[in-house]
Amino acid sequence: MEIGLIEWFDDSKGFGLIKTADNNEVFLHISNWKDSRNLNTENKIPILFNVGFQRNKNTALDCKYFNKNNSNDWQTLFSIKEHNFIVKVKYSEFNLLQLTFNSLNADFDISIVKDFFIEGIENLSESELLEKHNWIYKTYQNTKIDNLKTLLLKIINFRINKLSNTQILQFWKKKILTDFEPSDSILTHCYKEIEIVELKSIQKIETRNIIIIKKARNLAENFNLLDFLNFDQIFKIIDTENLRTKITRDITKIAKSHYLEIVNQKIDDSTKNEIISIWDLKKIISEQPTFLDDEIINSIKKELEKKIIQNGSFRIVIDSWNENLLELNNDFIKTKVKEQNANDLEYFLNFENSNTEQIDIVLEQLLKLDEYEIVLDKSKFHSIKLFEKYDKLIFNRLEEKEYFAFWKLKKGMILPENHLNTYLNHNEDYYRELDDWLLTKTISKEAAKKILFSNIQETKTINSRFDFYTLYNSIKSIISIDNNSISSLISLQNTCIPLILWHLKIIEEFDFETLKGKFIYFKPNDQVNIFKRLFYLKHNQQIDFDLEKLDEILRADVDLYLSNEQYNNDFVLDISTHIIIECLKSYVKTGNFVFESDLILKDLRNNSDKKFKIEHYFDKCKGRLTADWDWNTVGKITQVFYGEGQFYYAIEFEPGRQAEGKNYYGSYTYFEKNPNFENLKEEVKKIPNRKWNPDKNHWGVPSSNKEDVYLFAKKIDSS
């Protein structure tokens, strides 16, 4: 007979289809239903039938429901090819065997099916027995009838135990049947093949302990590193103190005789590896098995320490020291630092483990390598005592000019007084530096006053503008530090000092003769201010002079300039004052302002880049003659297009132009500066988003700033 499930059935017409496990469809007509139980299409009970040919089609004959008490029906069910009990009906799958078992009662007579299961499992090949999803195992797992489940487990155990020990162990390891466990004899015999996970799952403690003892004994005879390390987990499942003590004793012997040799070799190889990291070295200790006793762990630590020092780079040694893998003594450091570069020595000083003596050793080596900045920085960080020691050593070792570079950055703290005496010269910028040093307390007021006063004392004669402004700046600076220094300065009996103090408006009196000799050393704008002050004092009747006396001041300076060409690069003489005096003298003598001057003629003949300057007095004189610089002719605003329909505004104006002049010697050309150039530049800088284009020599302004460009143009046109 065949077996299957109703796929569909039309009650009104009395026919339908039966679907078999091999996916065949057989026609069912109600006239062929022979069971005493009525056909109910809602019942998912297997149907048994014979196949015949009626109505020109394969037709189910002698149809009836599966009878659980009929051994023939069970025979039909178990005879399904390859025990494929799955039937697909209306997009669903049904297991014929499971449907049958689900309909069984607890009092079902299992003897009816016993032989079928025995035959079914006996017919399975060894490979099929080791397939987890085999039908018989699934049947066992899914059945809910206890006595049937017990029967199946007994049948399966009986069949599996016919396999070889290796196959039985394989079946167990695969967890094909969770309730299956090999016999004690097999487990203890195959102890080598039992992993930690399987060992934990063994139910009988005695059997498990025997396996553990055998594993330890085998490890002593045939050492295997992985098996040895596995004891870290095995110790966790030992539940008797006696066994734990015994295994600990055995494993400790094995560790000393076998394991230490492997670990020591690993340590040697690791420390010789140039790219090994400190974290890898730390793992050698941290990943040791927990069952090792303190003696063995300490032995490993000592070996690691020895090999790191013997094989490792200086940085690895320092890292290991910082991570407490080893201790460094002073003798080792003394020996090793001589072989290291500055970077590695500085690396050592970055850690806090070192003591003062060790730091001193490393700093001393860095000093030998001329690494002064590192020495100063690191010694200052560690202790005042060390810093003072090395600061003094470096100061004595270097020229003061070299040490000054560290001092001004507050890296060195010893005042380079001798260098500062020469450093504070005519350059005004250096005195601004001095102000900053005073502000940051790099130098004390008393020390600064001492240096400045020394400079003033040493500047007894003035032979150049450099001498003069060294004296000038020193006086100005010392007065700003201590206003009470005036009397001390005057007491030096230097005639130039009162003149400078008078110019700085600190005292009211000055010597006219001294002014005559030193006027040329003042900057051009200071020269103008002095003359303006002289006229102011004369107006207030505080002094009296005539043109001849004023001319003596200029005459001395002009003579000095004309007779000493070496000073050409020393100063620039503003001849505005000379022109005023000569004009006034000419007016007194001739009634007009026309005059002739060797000084001006010399300037016109001079073909150097540095000409005399005529400014300061006349810079804001409305009657001053200047070229007519018309914005409309020398400046313009245009639209520069780029891209598709995009543009920006270009603003251009000339800084000046080449002009031609004539004198006694003929024609000459000169550059005539645009007097409005600076004002125009400042105005265009006020336009937002403007940017100078050095390639095009114009200012570019985005088209979005149209209103700003308009206001700029309007302002320029109206000025």
Coordinates of N, CA and C in Angstrom, one line a residue, residues 81-286:
K81 N 10.4 5.4 1.0 CA 11.7 5.5 0.5 C 12.6 6.5 1.2
E82 N 13.8 6.0 1.7 CA 14.8 6.7 2.4 C 14.2 7.4 3.6
H83 N 13.0 6.9 4.1 CA 12.4 7.5 5.3 C 12.1 9.0 5.2
N84 N 11.8 9.3 4.0 CA 11.4 10.8 3.7 C 10.0 11.0 4.0
F85 N 9.7 11.3 5.2 CA 8.3 11.4 5.7 C 7.6 12.7 5.4
I86 N 8.3 13.6 4.7 CA 7.8 15.0 4.5 C 6.8 15.0 3.3
V87 N 5.6 15.5 3.5 CA 4.6 15.7 2.4 C 4.3 17.2 2.4
K88 N 4.3 17.8 1.1 CA 4.0 19.2 0.9 C 2.6 19.3 0.5
V89 N 1.8 20.0 1.3 CA 0.4 20.2 1.0 C 0.1 21.7 1.2
K90 N -0.4 22.3 0.1 CA -0.8 23.7 0.1 C 0.2 24.6 0.8
Y91 N 1.4 24.5 0.2 CA 2.5 25.4 0.7 C 3.0 25.1 2.1
S92 N 2.6 24.0 2.7 CA 3.0 23.6 4.0 C 3.6 22.2 4.0
E93 N 4.5 22.0 4.9 CA 5.1 20.6 5.0 C 4.7 19.9 6.3
F94 N 4.4 18.6 6.1 CA 3.9 17.8 7.2 C 4.8 16.5 7.2
N95 N 5.2 16.1 8.5 CA 6.0 14.9 8.7 C 5.0 13.8 9.0
L96 N 4.9 12.8 8.1 CA 3.9 11.7 8.3 C 4.2 11.0 9.6
L97 N 5.5 10.7 9.9 CA 5.8 10.0 11.1 C 5.5 10.8 12.4
Q98 N 5.7 12.1 12.3 CA 5.4 12.9 13.5 C 3.9 13.1 13.7
L99 N 3.2 13.2 12.6 CA 1.7 13.3 12.7 C 1.2 12.0 13.4
T100 N 1.8 10.9 13.0 CA 1.3 9.7 13.6 C 1.6 9.6 15.1
F101 N 2.9 10.0 15.4 CA 3.3 9.9 16.8 C 2.4 10.9 17.7
N102 N 2.1 12.0 17.1 CA 1.3 13.0 17.8 C -0.1 12.5 18.2
S103 N -0.5 11.5 17.4 CA -1.9 11.0 17.7 C -1.9 9.8 18.7
L104 N -0.7 9.4 19.1 CA -0.6 8.3 20.0 C -0.9 8.7 21.5
N105 N -1.4 7.8 22.2 CA -1.7 8.0 23.6 C -0.5 7.4 24.5
A106 N -0.5 7.8 25.7 CA 0.5 7.4 26.6 C 0.5 5.9 26.8
D107 N -0.6 5.2 26.7 CA -0.7 3.8 26.9 C -0.4 3.0 25.6
F108 N 0.1 3.6 24.6 CA 0.3 3.0 23.3 C 1.3 1.8 23.5
D109 N 1.1 0.7 22.8 CA 1.9 -0.5 22.9 C 3.1 -0.3 22.0
I110 N 4.2 0.1 22.6 CA 5.4 0.4 21.7 C 6.0 -0.8 21.1
S111 N 5.6 -2.0 21.5 CA 6.2 -3.2 20.9 C 5.8 -3.3 19.5
I112 N 4.7 -2.6 19.1 CA 4.3 -2.7 17.7 C 5.3 -2.1 16.8
V113 N 6.0 -1.0 17.3 CA 6.9 -0.3 16.4 C 8.4 -0.6 16.7
K114 N 8.6 -1.4 17.7 CA 10.0 -1.6 18.1 C 10.9 -2.2 17.0
D115 N 10.4 -3.2 16.4 CA 11.1 -3.9 15.3 C 11.4 -2.9 14.1
F116 N 10.4 -2.1 13.9 CA 10.6 -1.2 12.7 C 11.7 -0.2 13.0
F117 N 11.8 0.3 14.2 CA 12.9 1.2 14.6 C 14.3 0.5 14.6
I118 N 14.3 -0.7 15.1 CA 15.5 -1.5 15.1 C 16.0 -1.8 13.7
E119 N 15.1 -2.1 12.8 CA 15.4 -2.4 11.4 C 15.9 -1.1 10.8
G120 N 15.2 0.0 11.1 CA 15.5 1.3 10.4 C 16.9 1.7 10.8
I121 N 17.3 1.6 12.1 CA 18.6 2.1 12.5 C 19.7 1.1 12.1
E122 N 19.4 -0.2 12.0 CA 20.4 -1.2 11.6 C 20.7 -1.0 10.1
N123 N 19.8 -0.5 9.4 CA 20.0 -0.3 7.9 C 20.8 1.0 7.6
L124 N 21.0 1.8 8.6 CA 21.8 3.0 8.4 C 23.3 2.7 8.3
S125 N 23.9 3.4 7.4 CA 25.4 3.2 7.2 C 26.1 4.0 8.4
E126 N 27.4 3.8 8.5 CA 28.1 4.4 9.6 C 28.1 6.0 9.3
S127 N 28.2 6.4 8.1 CA 28.2 7.8 7.8 C 26.9 8.4 8.1
E128 N 25.8 7.6 7.8 CA 24.4 8.1 8.1 C 24.2 8.2 9.6
L129 N 24.8 7.3 10.3 CA 24.6 7.3 11.8 C 25.2 8.6 12.4
L130 N 26.2 9.2 11.7 CA 26.9 10.4 12.2 C 26.3 11.7 11.7
E131 N 25.2 11.5 11.0 CA 24.5 12.7 10.5 C 23.5 13.2 11.5
K132 N 23.7 14.4 12.0 CA 22.9 14.9 13.1 C 21.4 15.0 12.8
H133 N 21.0 15.2 11.5 CA 19.6 15.4 11.2 C 19.0 14.2 10.6
N134 N 19.5 13.1 10.9 CA 18.9 11.8 10.5 C 17.5 11.7 11.1
W135 N 16.6 11.0 10.3 CA 15.2 11.0 10.7 C 15.0 10.3 12.1
I136 N 15.8 9.3 12.4 CA 15.5 8.6 13.7 C 15.9 9.5 14.9
Y137 N 16.9 10.3 14.7 CA 17.3 11.2 15.8 C 16.3 12.4 16.0
K138 N 15.7 12.8 14.8 CA 14.7 13.8 14.9 C 13.4 13.3 15.5
T139 N 13.2 12.0 15.2 CA 12.0 11.4 15.8 C 12.1 11.3 17.3
Y140 N 13.3 10.9 17.7 CA 13.6 10.8 19.2 C 13.4 12.2 19.8
Q141 N 14.0 13.2 19.2 CA 13.9 14.6 19.8 C 12.5 15.1 19.8
N142 N 11.7 14.7 18.9 CA 10.3 15.4 18.8 C 9.2 14.6 19.5
T143 N 9.5 13.3 19.8 CA 8.4 12.5 20.4 C 8.2 13.0 21.9
K144 N 6.9 12.9 22.3 CA 6.5 13.4 23.6 C 6.1 12.2 24.5
I145 N 6.1 11.0 24.0 CA 5.7 9.8 24.7 C 6.9 9.2 25.4
D146 N 6.9 9.2 26.7 CA 8.1 8.9 27.5 C 8.6 7.5 27.2
N147 N 7.7 6.5 27.2 CA 8.1 5.1 27.0 C 8.7 4.9 25.6
L148 N 8.1 5.6 24.6 CA 8.6 5.6 23.2 C 10.0 6.2 23.2
K149 N 10.2 7.3 23.9 CA 11.4 8.0 23.9 C 12.5 7.2 24.5
T150 N 12.2 6.5 25.6 CA 13.1 5.6 26.3 C 13.5 4.4 25.3
L151 N 12.5 3.9 24.6 CA 12.8 2.8 23.7 C 13.7 3.3 22.6
L152 N 13.5 4.4 22.0 CA 14.3 4.9 20.9 C 15.7 5.2 21.4
L153 N 15.9 5.7 22.6 CA 17.3 6.0 23.2 C 18.0 4.7 23.3
K154 N 17.3 3.7 23.8 CA 17.9 2.3 24.0 C 18.4 1.7 22.7
I155 N 17.5 1.9 21.7 CA 17.8 1.3 20.3 C 19.0 2.0 19.8
I156 N 19.0 3.4 19.9 CA 20.1 4.2 19.3 C 21.4 3.9 20.0
N157 N 21.4 3.8 21.4 CA 22.6 3.5 22.1 C 23.2 2.2 21.7
F158 N 22.3 1.2 21.6 CA 22.7 -0.1 21.2 C 23.4 -0.1 19.9
R159 N 22.8 0.6 18.9 CA 23.4 0.7 17.6 C 24.7 1.5 17.6
I160 N 24.8 2.6 18.2 CA 26.0 3.5 18.2 C 27.1 2.8 18.9
N161 N 26.8 2.0 20.0 CA 27.9 1.3 20.7 C 28.5 0.2 19.9
K162 N 28.0 -0.1 18.7 CA 28.6 -1.1 17.9 C 29.7 -0.5 17.0
L163 N 29.7 0.9 17.0 CA 30.8 1.6 16.2 C 32.1 1.5 16.9
S164 N 33.1 1.9 16.3 CA 34.5 2.0 16.9 C 34.5 3.1 18.0
N165 N 35.5 3.0 18.8 CA 35.6 4.0 19.9 C 35.7 5.4 19.3
T166 N 36.5 5.5 18.3 CA 36.6 6.8 17.7 C 35.3 7.4 17.1
Q167 N 34.5 6.5 16.5 CA 33.2 6.9 15.9 C 32.2 7.2 17.0
I168 N 32.3 6.4 18.1 CA 31.4 6.7 19.2 C 31.7 8.1 19.8
L169 N 33.0 8.3 20.0 CA 33.4 9.6 20.5 C 33.1 10.8 19.6
Q170 N 33.2 10.5 18.3 CA 32.8 11.5 17.3 C 31.3 11.8 17.4
F171 N 30.5 10.8 17.6 CA 29.0 10.9 17.7 C 28.7 11.8 18.9
W172 N 29.4 11.5 20.0 CA 29.2 12.3 21.3 C 29.7 13.7 21.1
K173 N 30.8 13.9 20.5 CA 31.4 15.3 20.4 C 30.5 16.2 19.5
K174 N 29.8 15.5 18.5 CA 28.9 16.3 17.6 C 27.6 16.7 18.3
K175 N 27.4 16.1 19.5 CA 26.2 16.4 20.2 C 24.9 16.0 19.3
I176 N 25.1 14.9 18.6 CA 24.0 14.4 17.8 C 22.7 14.1 18.7
L177 N 23.0 13.5 19.8 CA 22.0 13.2 20.8 C 22.5 13.6 22.1
T178 N 21.8 14.7 22.7 CA 22.3 15.2 23.9 C 22.3 14.3 25.1
D179 N 21.4 13.3 25.0 CA 21.2 12.3 26.1 C 22.2 11.2 26.0
F180 N 23.0 11.1 24.9 CA 23.9 10.0 24.7 C 25.2 10.4 25.4
E181 N 25.8 9.4 26.1 CA 27.2 9.6 26.6 C 27.9 8.2 26.5
P182 N 29.1 8.2 26.0 CA 29.8 7.0 25.8 C 30.0 6.3 27.2
S183 N 30.4 5.1 27.1 CA 30.6 4.4 28.4 C 31.9 4.9 29.0
D184 N 32.0 4.6 30.3 CA 33.2 5.1 31.1 C 34.5 4.5 30.5
S185 N 34.4 3.3 30.1 CA 35.6 2.7 29.5 C 36.1 3.4 28.3
I186 N 35.1 3.8 27.4 CA 35.5 4.5 26.2 C 36.0 5.9 26.5
L187 N 35.4 6.5 27.4 CA 35.8 7.9 27.8 C 37.2 7.9 28.4
T188 N 37.5 7.0 29.3 CA 38.8 7.0 29.9 C 39.9 6.4 29.0
H189 N 39.4 5.6 28.0 CA 40.4 5.1 27.1 C 40.8 6.1 26.0
C190 N 39.8 6.9 25.7 CA 40.0 8.0 24.6 C 40.3 9.4 25.3
Y191 N 40.9 9.4 26.4 CA 41.0 10.7 27.2 C 41.8 11.7 26.4
K192 N 42.7 11.3 25.5 CA 43.5 12.3 24.8 C 42.7 13.1 23.8
E193 N 41.6 12.5 23.3 CA 40.7 13.2 22.3 C 39.7 14.1 23.0
I194 N 39.5 14.0 24.3 CA 38.5 14.8 24.9 C 39.0 16.2 25.3
E195 N 38.2 17.2 24.7 CA 38.6 18.6 24.9 C 37.9 19.1 26.2
I196 N 38.2 20.3 26.5 CA 37.7 20.9 27.8 C 36.2 20.9 27.8
V197 N 35.6 21.3 26.7 CA 34.1 21.4 26.6 C 33.5 20.1 26.9
E198 N 34.0 19.0 26.2 CA 33.5 17.7 26.4 C 33.7 17.2 27.9
L199 N 34.9 17.5 28.4 CA 35.2 17.1 29.7 C 34.2 17.7 30.8
K200 N 33.9 18.9 30.6 CA 32.9 19.5 31.5 C 31.5 18.9 31.4
S201 N 31.2 18.3 30.2 CA 29.8 17.7 30.0 C 29.7 16.3 30.6
I202 N 30.8 15.6 31.0 CA 30.7 14.3 31.5 C 30.0 14.3 32.8
Q203 N 29.0 13.4 32.9 CA 28.1 13.4 34.1 C 28.8 12.8 35.3
K204 N 29.5 11.8 35.2 CA 30.1 11.1 36.3 C 31.4 11.7 36.7
I205 N 31.4 12.2 37.9 CA 32.6 12.9 38.5 C 33.8 12.0 38.5
E206 N 33.6 10.8 38.9 CA 34.7 9.8 39.0 C 35.4 9.6 37.6
T207 N 34.5 9.4 36.6 CA 35.1 9.3 35.2 C 35.9 10.5 34.8
R208 N 35.3 11.7 35.1 CA 36.0 12.9 34.7 C 37.3 13.1 35.4
N209 N 37.4 12.7 36.7 CA 38.6 12.8 37.4 C 39.7 11.8 36.9
I210 N 39.2 10.6 36.5 CA 40.2 9.7 36.0 C 40.8 10.2 34.7
I211 N 40.0 10.9 33.9 CA 40.5 11.5 32.6 C 41.5 12.6 32.9
I212 N 41.2 13.4 33.9 CA 42.1 14.5 34.3 C 43.5 13.9 34.7
I213 N 43.4 12.9 35.6 CA 44.7 12.3 36.0 C 45.5 11.7 34.9
K214 N 44.8 11.1 33.9 CA 45.4 10.5 32.8 C 46.1 11.6 31.9
K215 N 45.3 12.7 31.7 CA 45.9 13.8 30.9 C 47.1 14.4 31.6
A216 N 47.1 14.5 32.9 CA 48.3 15.0 33.5 C 49.5 14.1 33.4
R217 N 49.2 12.8 33.6 CA 50.3 11.7 33.4 C 50.8 11.7 32.0
N218 N 50.0 11.8 31.0 CA 50.4 11.8 29.6 C 51.2 13.0 29.3
L219 N 50.8 14.2 29.9 CA 51.6 15.4 29.7 C 53.0 15.3 30.2
A220 N 53.2 14.6 31.3 CA 54.5 14.4 31.8 C 55.4 13.6 30.9
E221 N 54.8 12.6 30.2 CA 55.5 11.8 29.3 C 55.6 12.3 27.9
N222 N 54.6 13.0 27.4 CA 54.6 13.6 26.1 C 54.1 15.0 26.2
F223 N 55.0 15.9 26.5 CA 54.6 17.3 26.7 C 54.1 18.0 25.5
N224 N 52.9 18.6 25.6 CA 52.3 19.4 24.5 C 51.9 20.7 25.1
L225 N 52.3 21.8 24.5 CA 52.1 23.2 25.1 C 50.6 23.5 25.2
L226 N 49.8 23.2 24.2 CA 48.4 23.5 24.2 C 47.7 22.7 25.3
D227 N 48.1 21.4 25.4 CA 47.4 20.6 26.5 C 47.8 21.1 27.9
F228 N 49.1 21.6 28.0 CA 49.5 22.1 29.3 C 48.7 23.4 29.6
L229 N 48.5 24.3 28.7 CA 47.8 25.5 28.9 C 46.3 25.2 29.2
N230 N 45.8 24.1 28.6 CA 44.4 23.8 28.9 C 44.1 23.5 30.3
F231 N 45.1 23.2 31.1 CA 44.9 22.9 32.5 C 44.4 24.1 33.3
D232 N 44.6 25.3 32.7 CA 44.0 26.5 33.3 C 42.5 26.4 33.4
Q233 N 41.9 25.7 32.4 CA 40.5 25.5 32.5 C 40.1 24.2 33.2
I234 N 41.0 23.2 33.1 CA 40.7 22.0 33.8 C 40.6 22.2 35.3
F235 N 41.5 23.0 35.9 CA 41.5 23.2 37.3 C 40.2 23.8 37.8
K236 N 39.5 24.5 36.9 CA 38.2 25.1 37.3 C 37.1 24.0 37.5
I237 N 37.3 22.8 37.0 CA 36.2 21.8 37.1 C 36.6 20.7 38.1
I238 N 37.8 20.8 38.7 CA 38.2 19.9 39.7 C 37.5 20.2 41.0
D239 N 36.7 19.3 41.6 CA 35.8 19.7 42.7 C 36.3 19.0 44.0
T240 N 37.4 18.3 44.0 CA 37.9 17.7 45.2 C 39.3 18.2 45.5
E241 N 39.5 18.6 46.8 CA 40.8 19.2 47.2 C 42.0 18.3 47.0
N242 N 41.8 17.0 47.3 CA 42.8 16.0 47.2 C 43.3 15.9 45.7
L243 N 42.4 15.9 44.8 CA 42.7 15.8 43.4 C 43.4 17.1 43.0
R244 N 42.9 18.2 43.4 CA 43.5 19.5 43.1 C 45.0 19.5 43.5
T245 N 45.2 19.1 44.7 CA 46.6 19.1 45.3 C 47.5 18.2 44.4
K246 N 47.0 17.0 44.1 CA 47.8 16.1 43.3 C 48.1 16.6 41.9
I247 N 47.1 17.2 41.2 CA 47.3 17.7 39.9 C 48.2 18.9 39.9
T248 N 48.1 19.7 40.9 CA 48.9 20.9 41.1 C 50.4 20.5 41.2
R249 N 50.6 19.5 42.0 CA 52.0 19.0 42.2 C 52.5 18.4 40.9
D250 N 51.7 17.6 40.2 CA 52.2 17.0 38.9 C 52.5 18.1 37.9
I251 N 51.6 19.1 37.8 CA 51.7 20.1 36.8 C 52.9 21.0 37.1
T252 N 53.2 21.3 38.3 CA 54.3 22.1 38.7 C 55.6 21.4 38.3
K253 N 55.7 20.1 38.5 CA 56.9 19.4 38.0 C 57.0 19.5 36.5
I254 N 55.9 19.4 35.8 CA 56.0 19.5 34.3 C 56.4 20.9 33.9
A255 N 55.9 21.9 34.6 CA 56.2 23.3 34.3 C 57.7 23.5 34.4
K256 N 58.3 23.0 35.5 CA 59.8 23.1 35.7 C 60.6 22.4 34.7
S257 N 60.1 21.2 34.3 CA 60.9 20.3 33.5 C 60.7 20.6 32.0
H258 N 59.6 21.1 31.6 CA 59.3 21.3 30.2 C 58.8 22.7 29.8
Y259 N 57.9 23.2 30.6 CA 57.2 24.5 30.2 C 58.2 25.7 30.3
L260 N 59.0 25.7 31.3 CA 60.0 26.9 31.5 C 60.9 26.9 30.3
E261 N 61.3 25.8 29.8 CA 62.2 25.8 28.6 C 61.6 26.5 27.4
I262 N 60.3 26.2 27.2 CA 59.6 26.8 26.1 C 59.4 28.3 26.3
V263 N 59.0 28.7 27.5 CA 58.8 30.1 27.8 C 60.1 30.9 27.7
N264 N 61.2 30.3 28.2 CA 62.5 31.0 28.1 C 62.9 31.2 26.7
Q265 N 62.6 30.2 25.8 CA 63.0 30.4 24.4 C 62.1 31.5 23.8
K266 N 60.8 31.5 24.1 CA 60.0 32.6 23.6 C 60.4 33.9 24.1
I267 N 60.9 34.0 25.3 CA 61.4 35.3 25.8 C 62.6 35.7 25.0
D268 N 63.5 34.8 24.8 CA 64.7 35.1 24.0 C 64.4 35.6 22.6
D269 N 63.5 34.9 22.0 CA 63.1 35.3 20.6 C 62.4 36.6 20.6
S270 N 61.5 36.8 21.5 CA 60.8 38.1 21.6 C 61.6 39.3 21.8
T271 N 62.6 39.2 22.7 CA 63.4 40.3 23.1 C 64.4 40.6 22.0
K272 N 64.7 39.6 21.1 CA 65.6 39.9 20.0 C 64.8 40.5 18.8
N273 N 63.5 40.5 18.8 CA 62.7 41.0 17.8 C 62.7 42.6 17.8
E274 N 63.3 43.2 16.8 CA 63.5 44.7 16.8 C 62.1 45.4 16.8
I275 N 61.1 44.8 16.4 CA 59.8 45.5 16.3 C 58.8 45.1 17.4
I276 N 59.3 44.4 18.4 CA 58.5 43.9 19.5 C 58.0 45.1 20.3
S277 N 56.8 45.1 20.7 CA 56.2 46.2 21.5 C 56.3 45.9 23.0
I278 N 56.2 46.9 23.8 CA 56.2 46.6 25.3 C 55.0 45.8 25.7
W279 N 53.9 46.0 25.0 CA 52.6 45.3 25.3 C 52.8 43.8 25.0
D280 N 53.5 43.5 24.0 CA 53.8 42.1 23.7 C 54.6 41.4 24.8
L281 N 55.6 42.2 25.3 CA 56.4 41.7 26.4 C 55.6 41.5 27.7
K282 N 54.7 42.5 27.9 CA 53.9 42.4 29.1 C 53.0 41.2 29.1
K283 N 52.5 40.8 27.9 CA 51.6 39.7 27.7 C 52.3 38.4 28.2
I284 N 53.6 38.3 28.0 CA 54.4 37.1 28.4 C 54.1 36.8 29.8
I285 N 54.0 37.8 30.6 CA 53.7 37.7 32.1 C 52.2 37.5 32.3
S286 N 51.4 38.5 31.8 CA 50.0 38.5 32.1 C 49.2 37.3 31.6

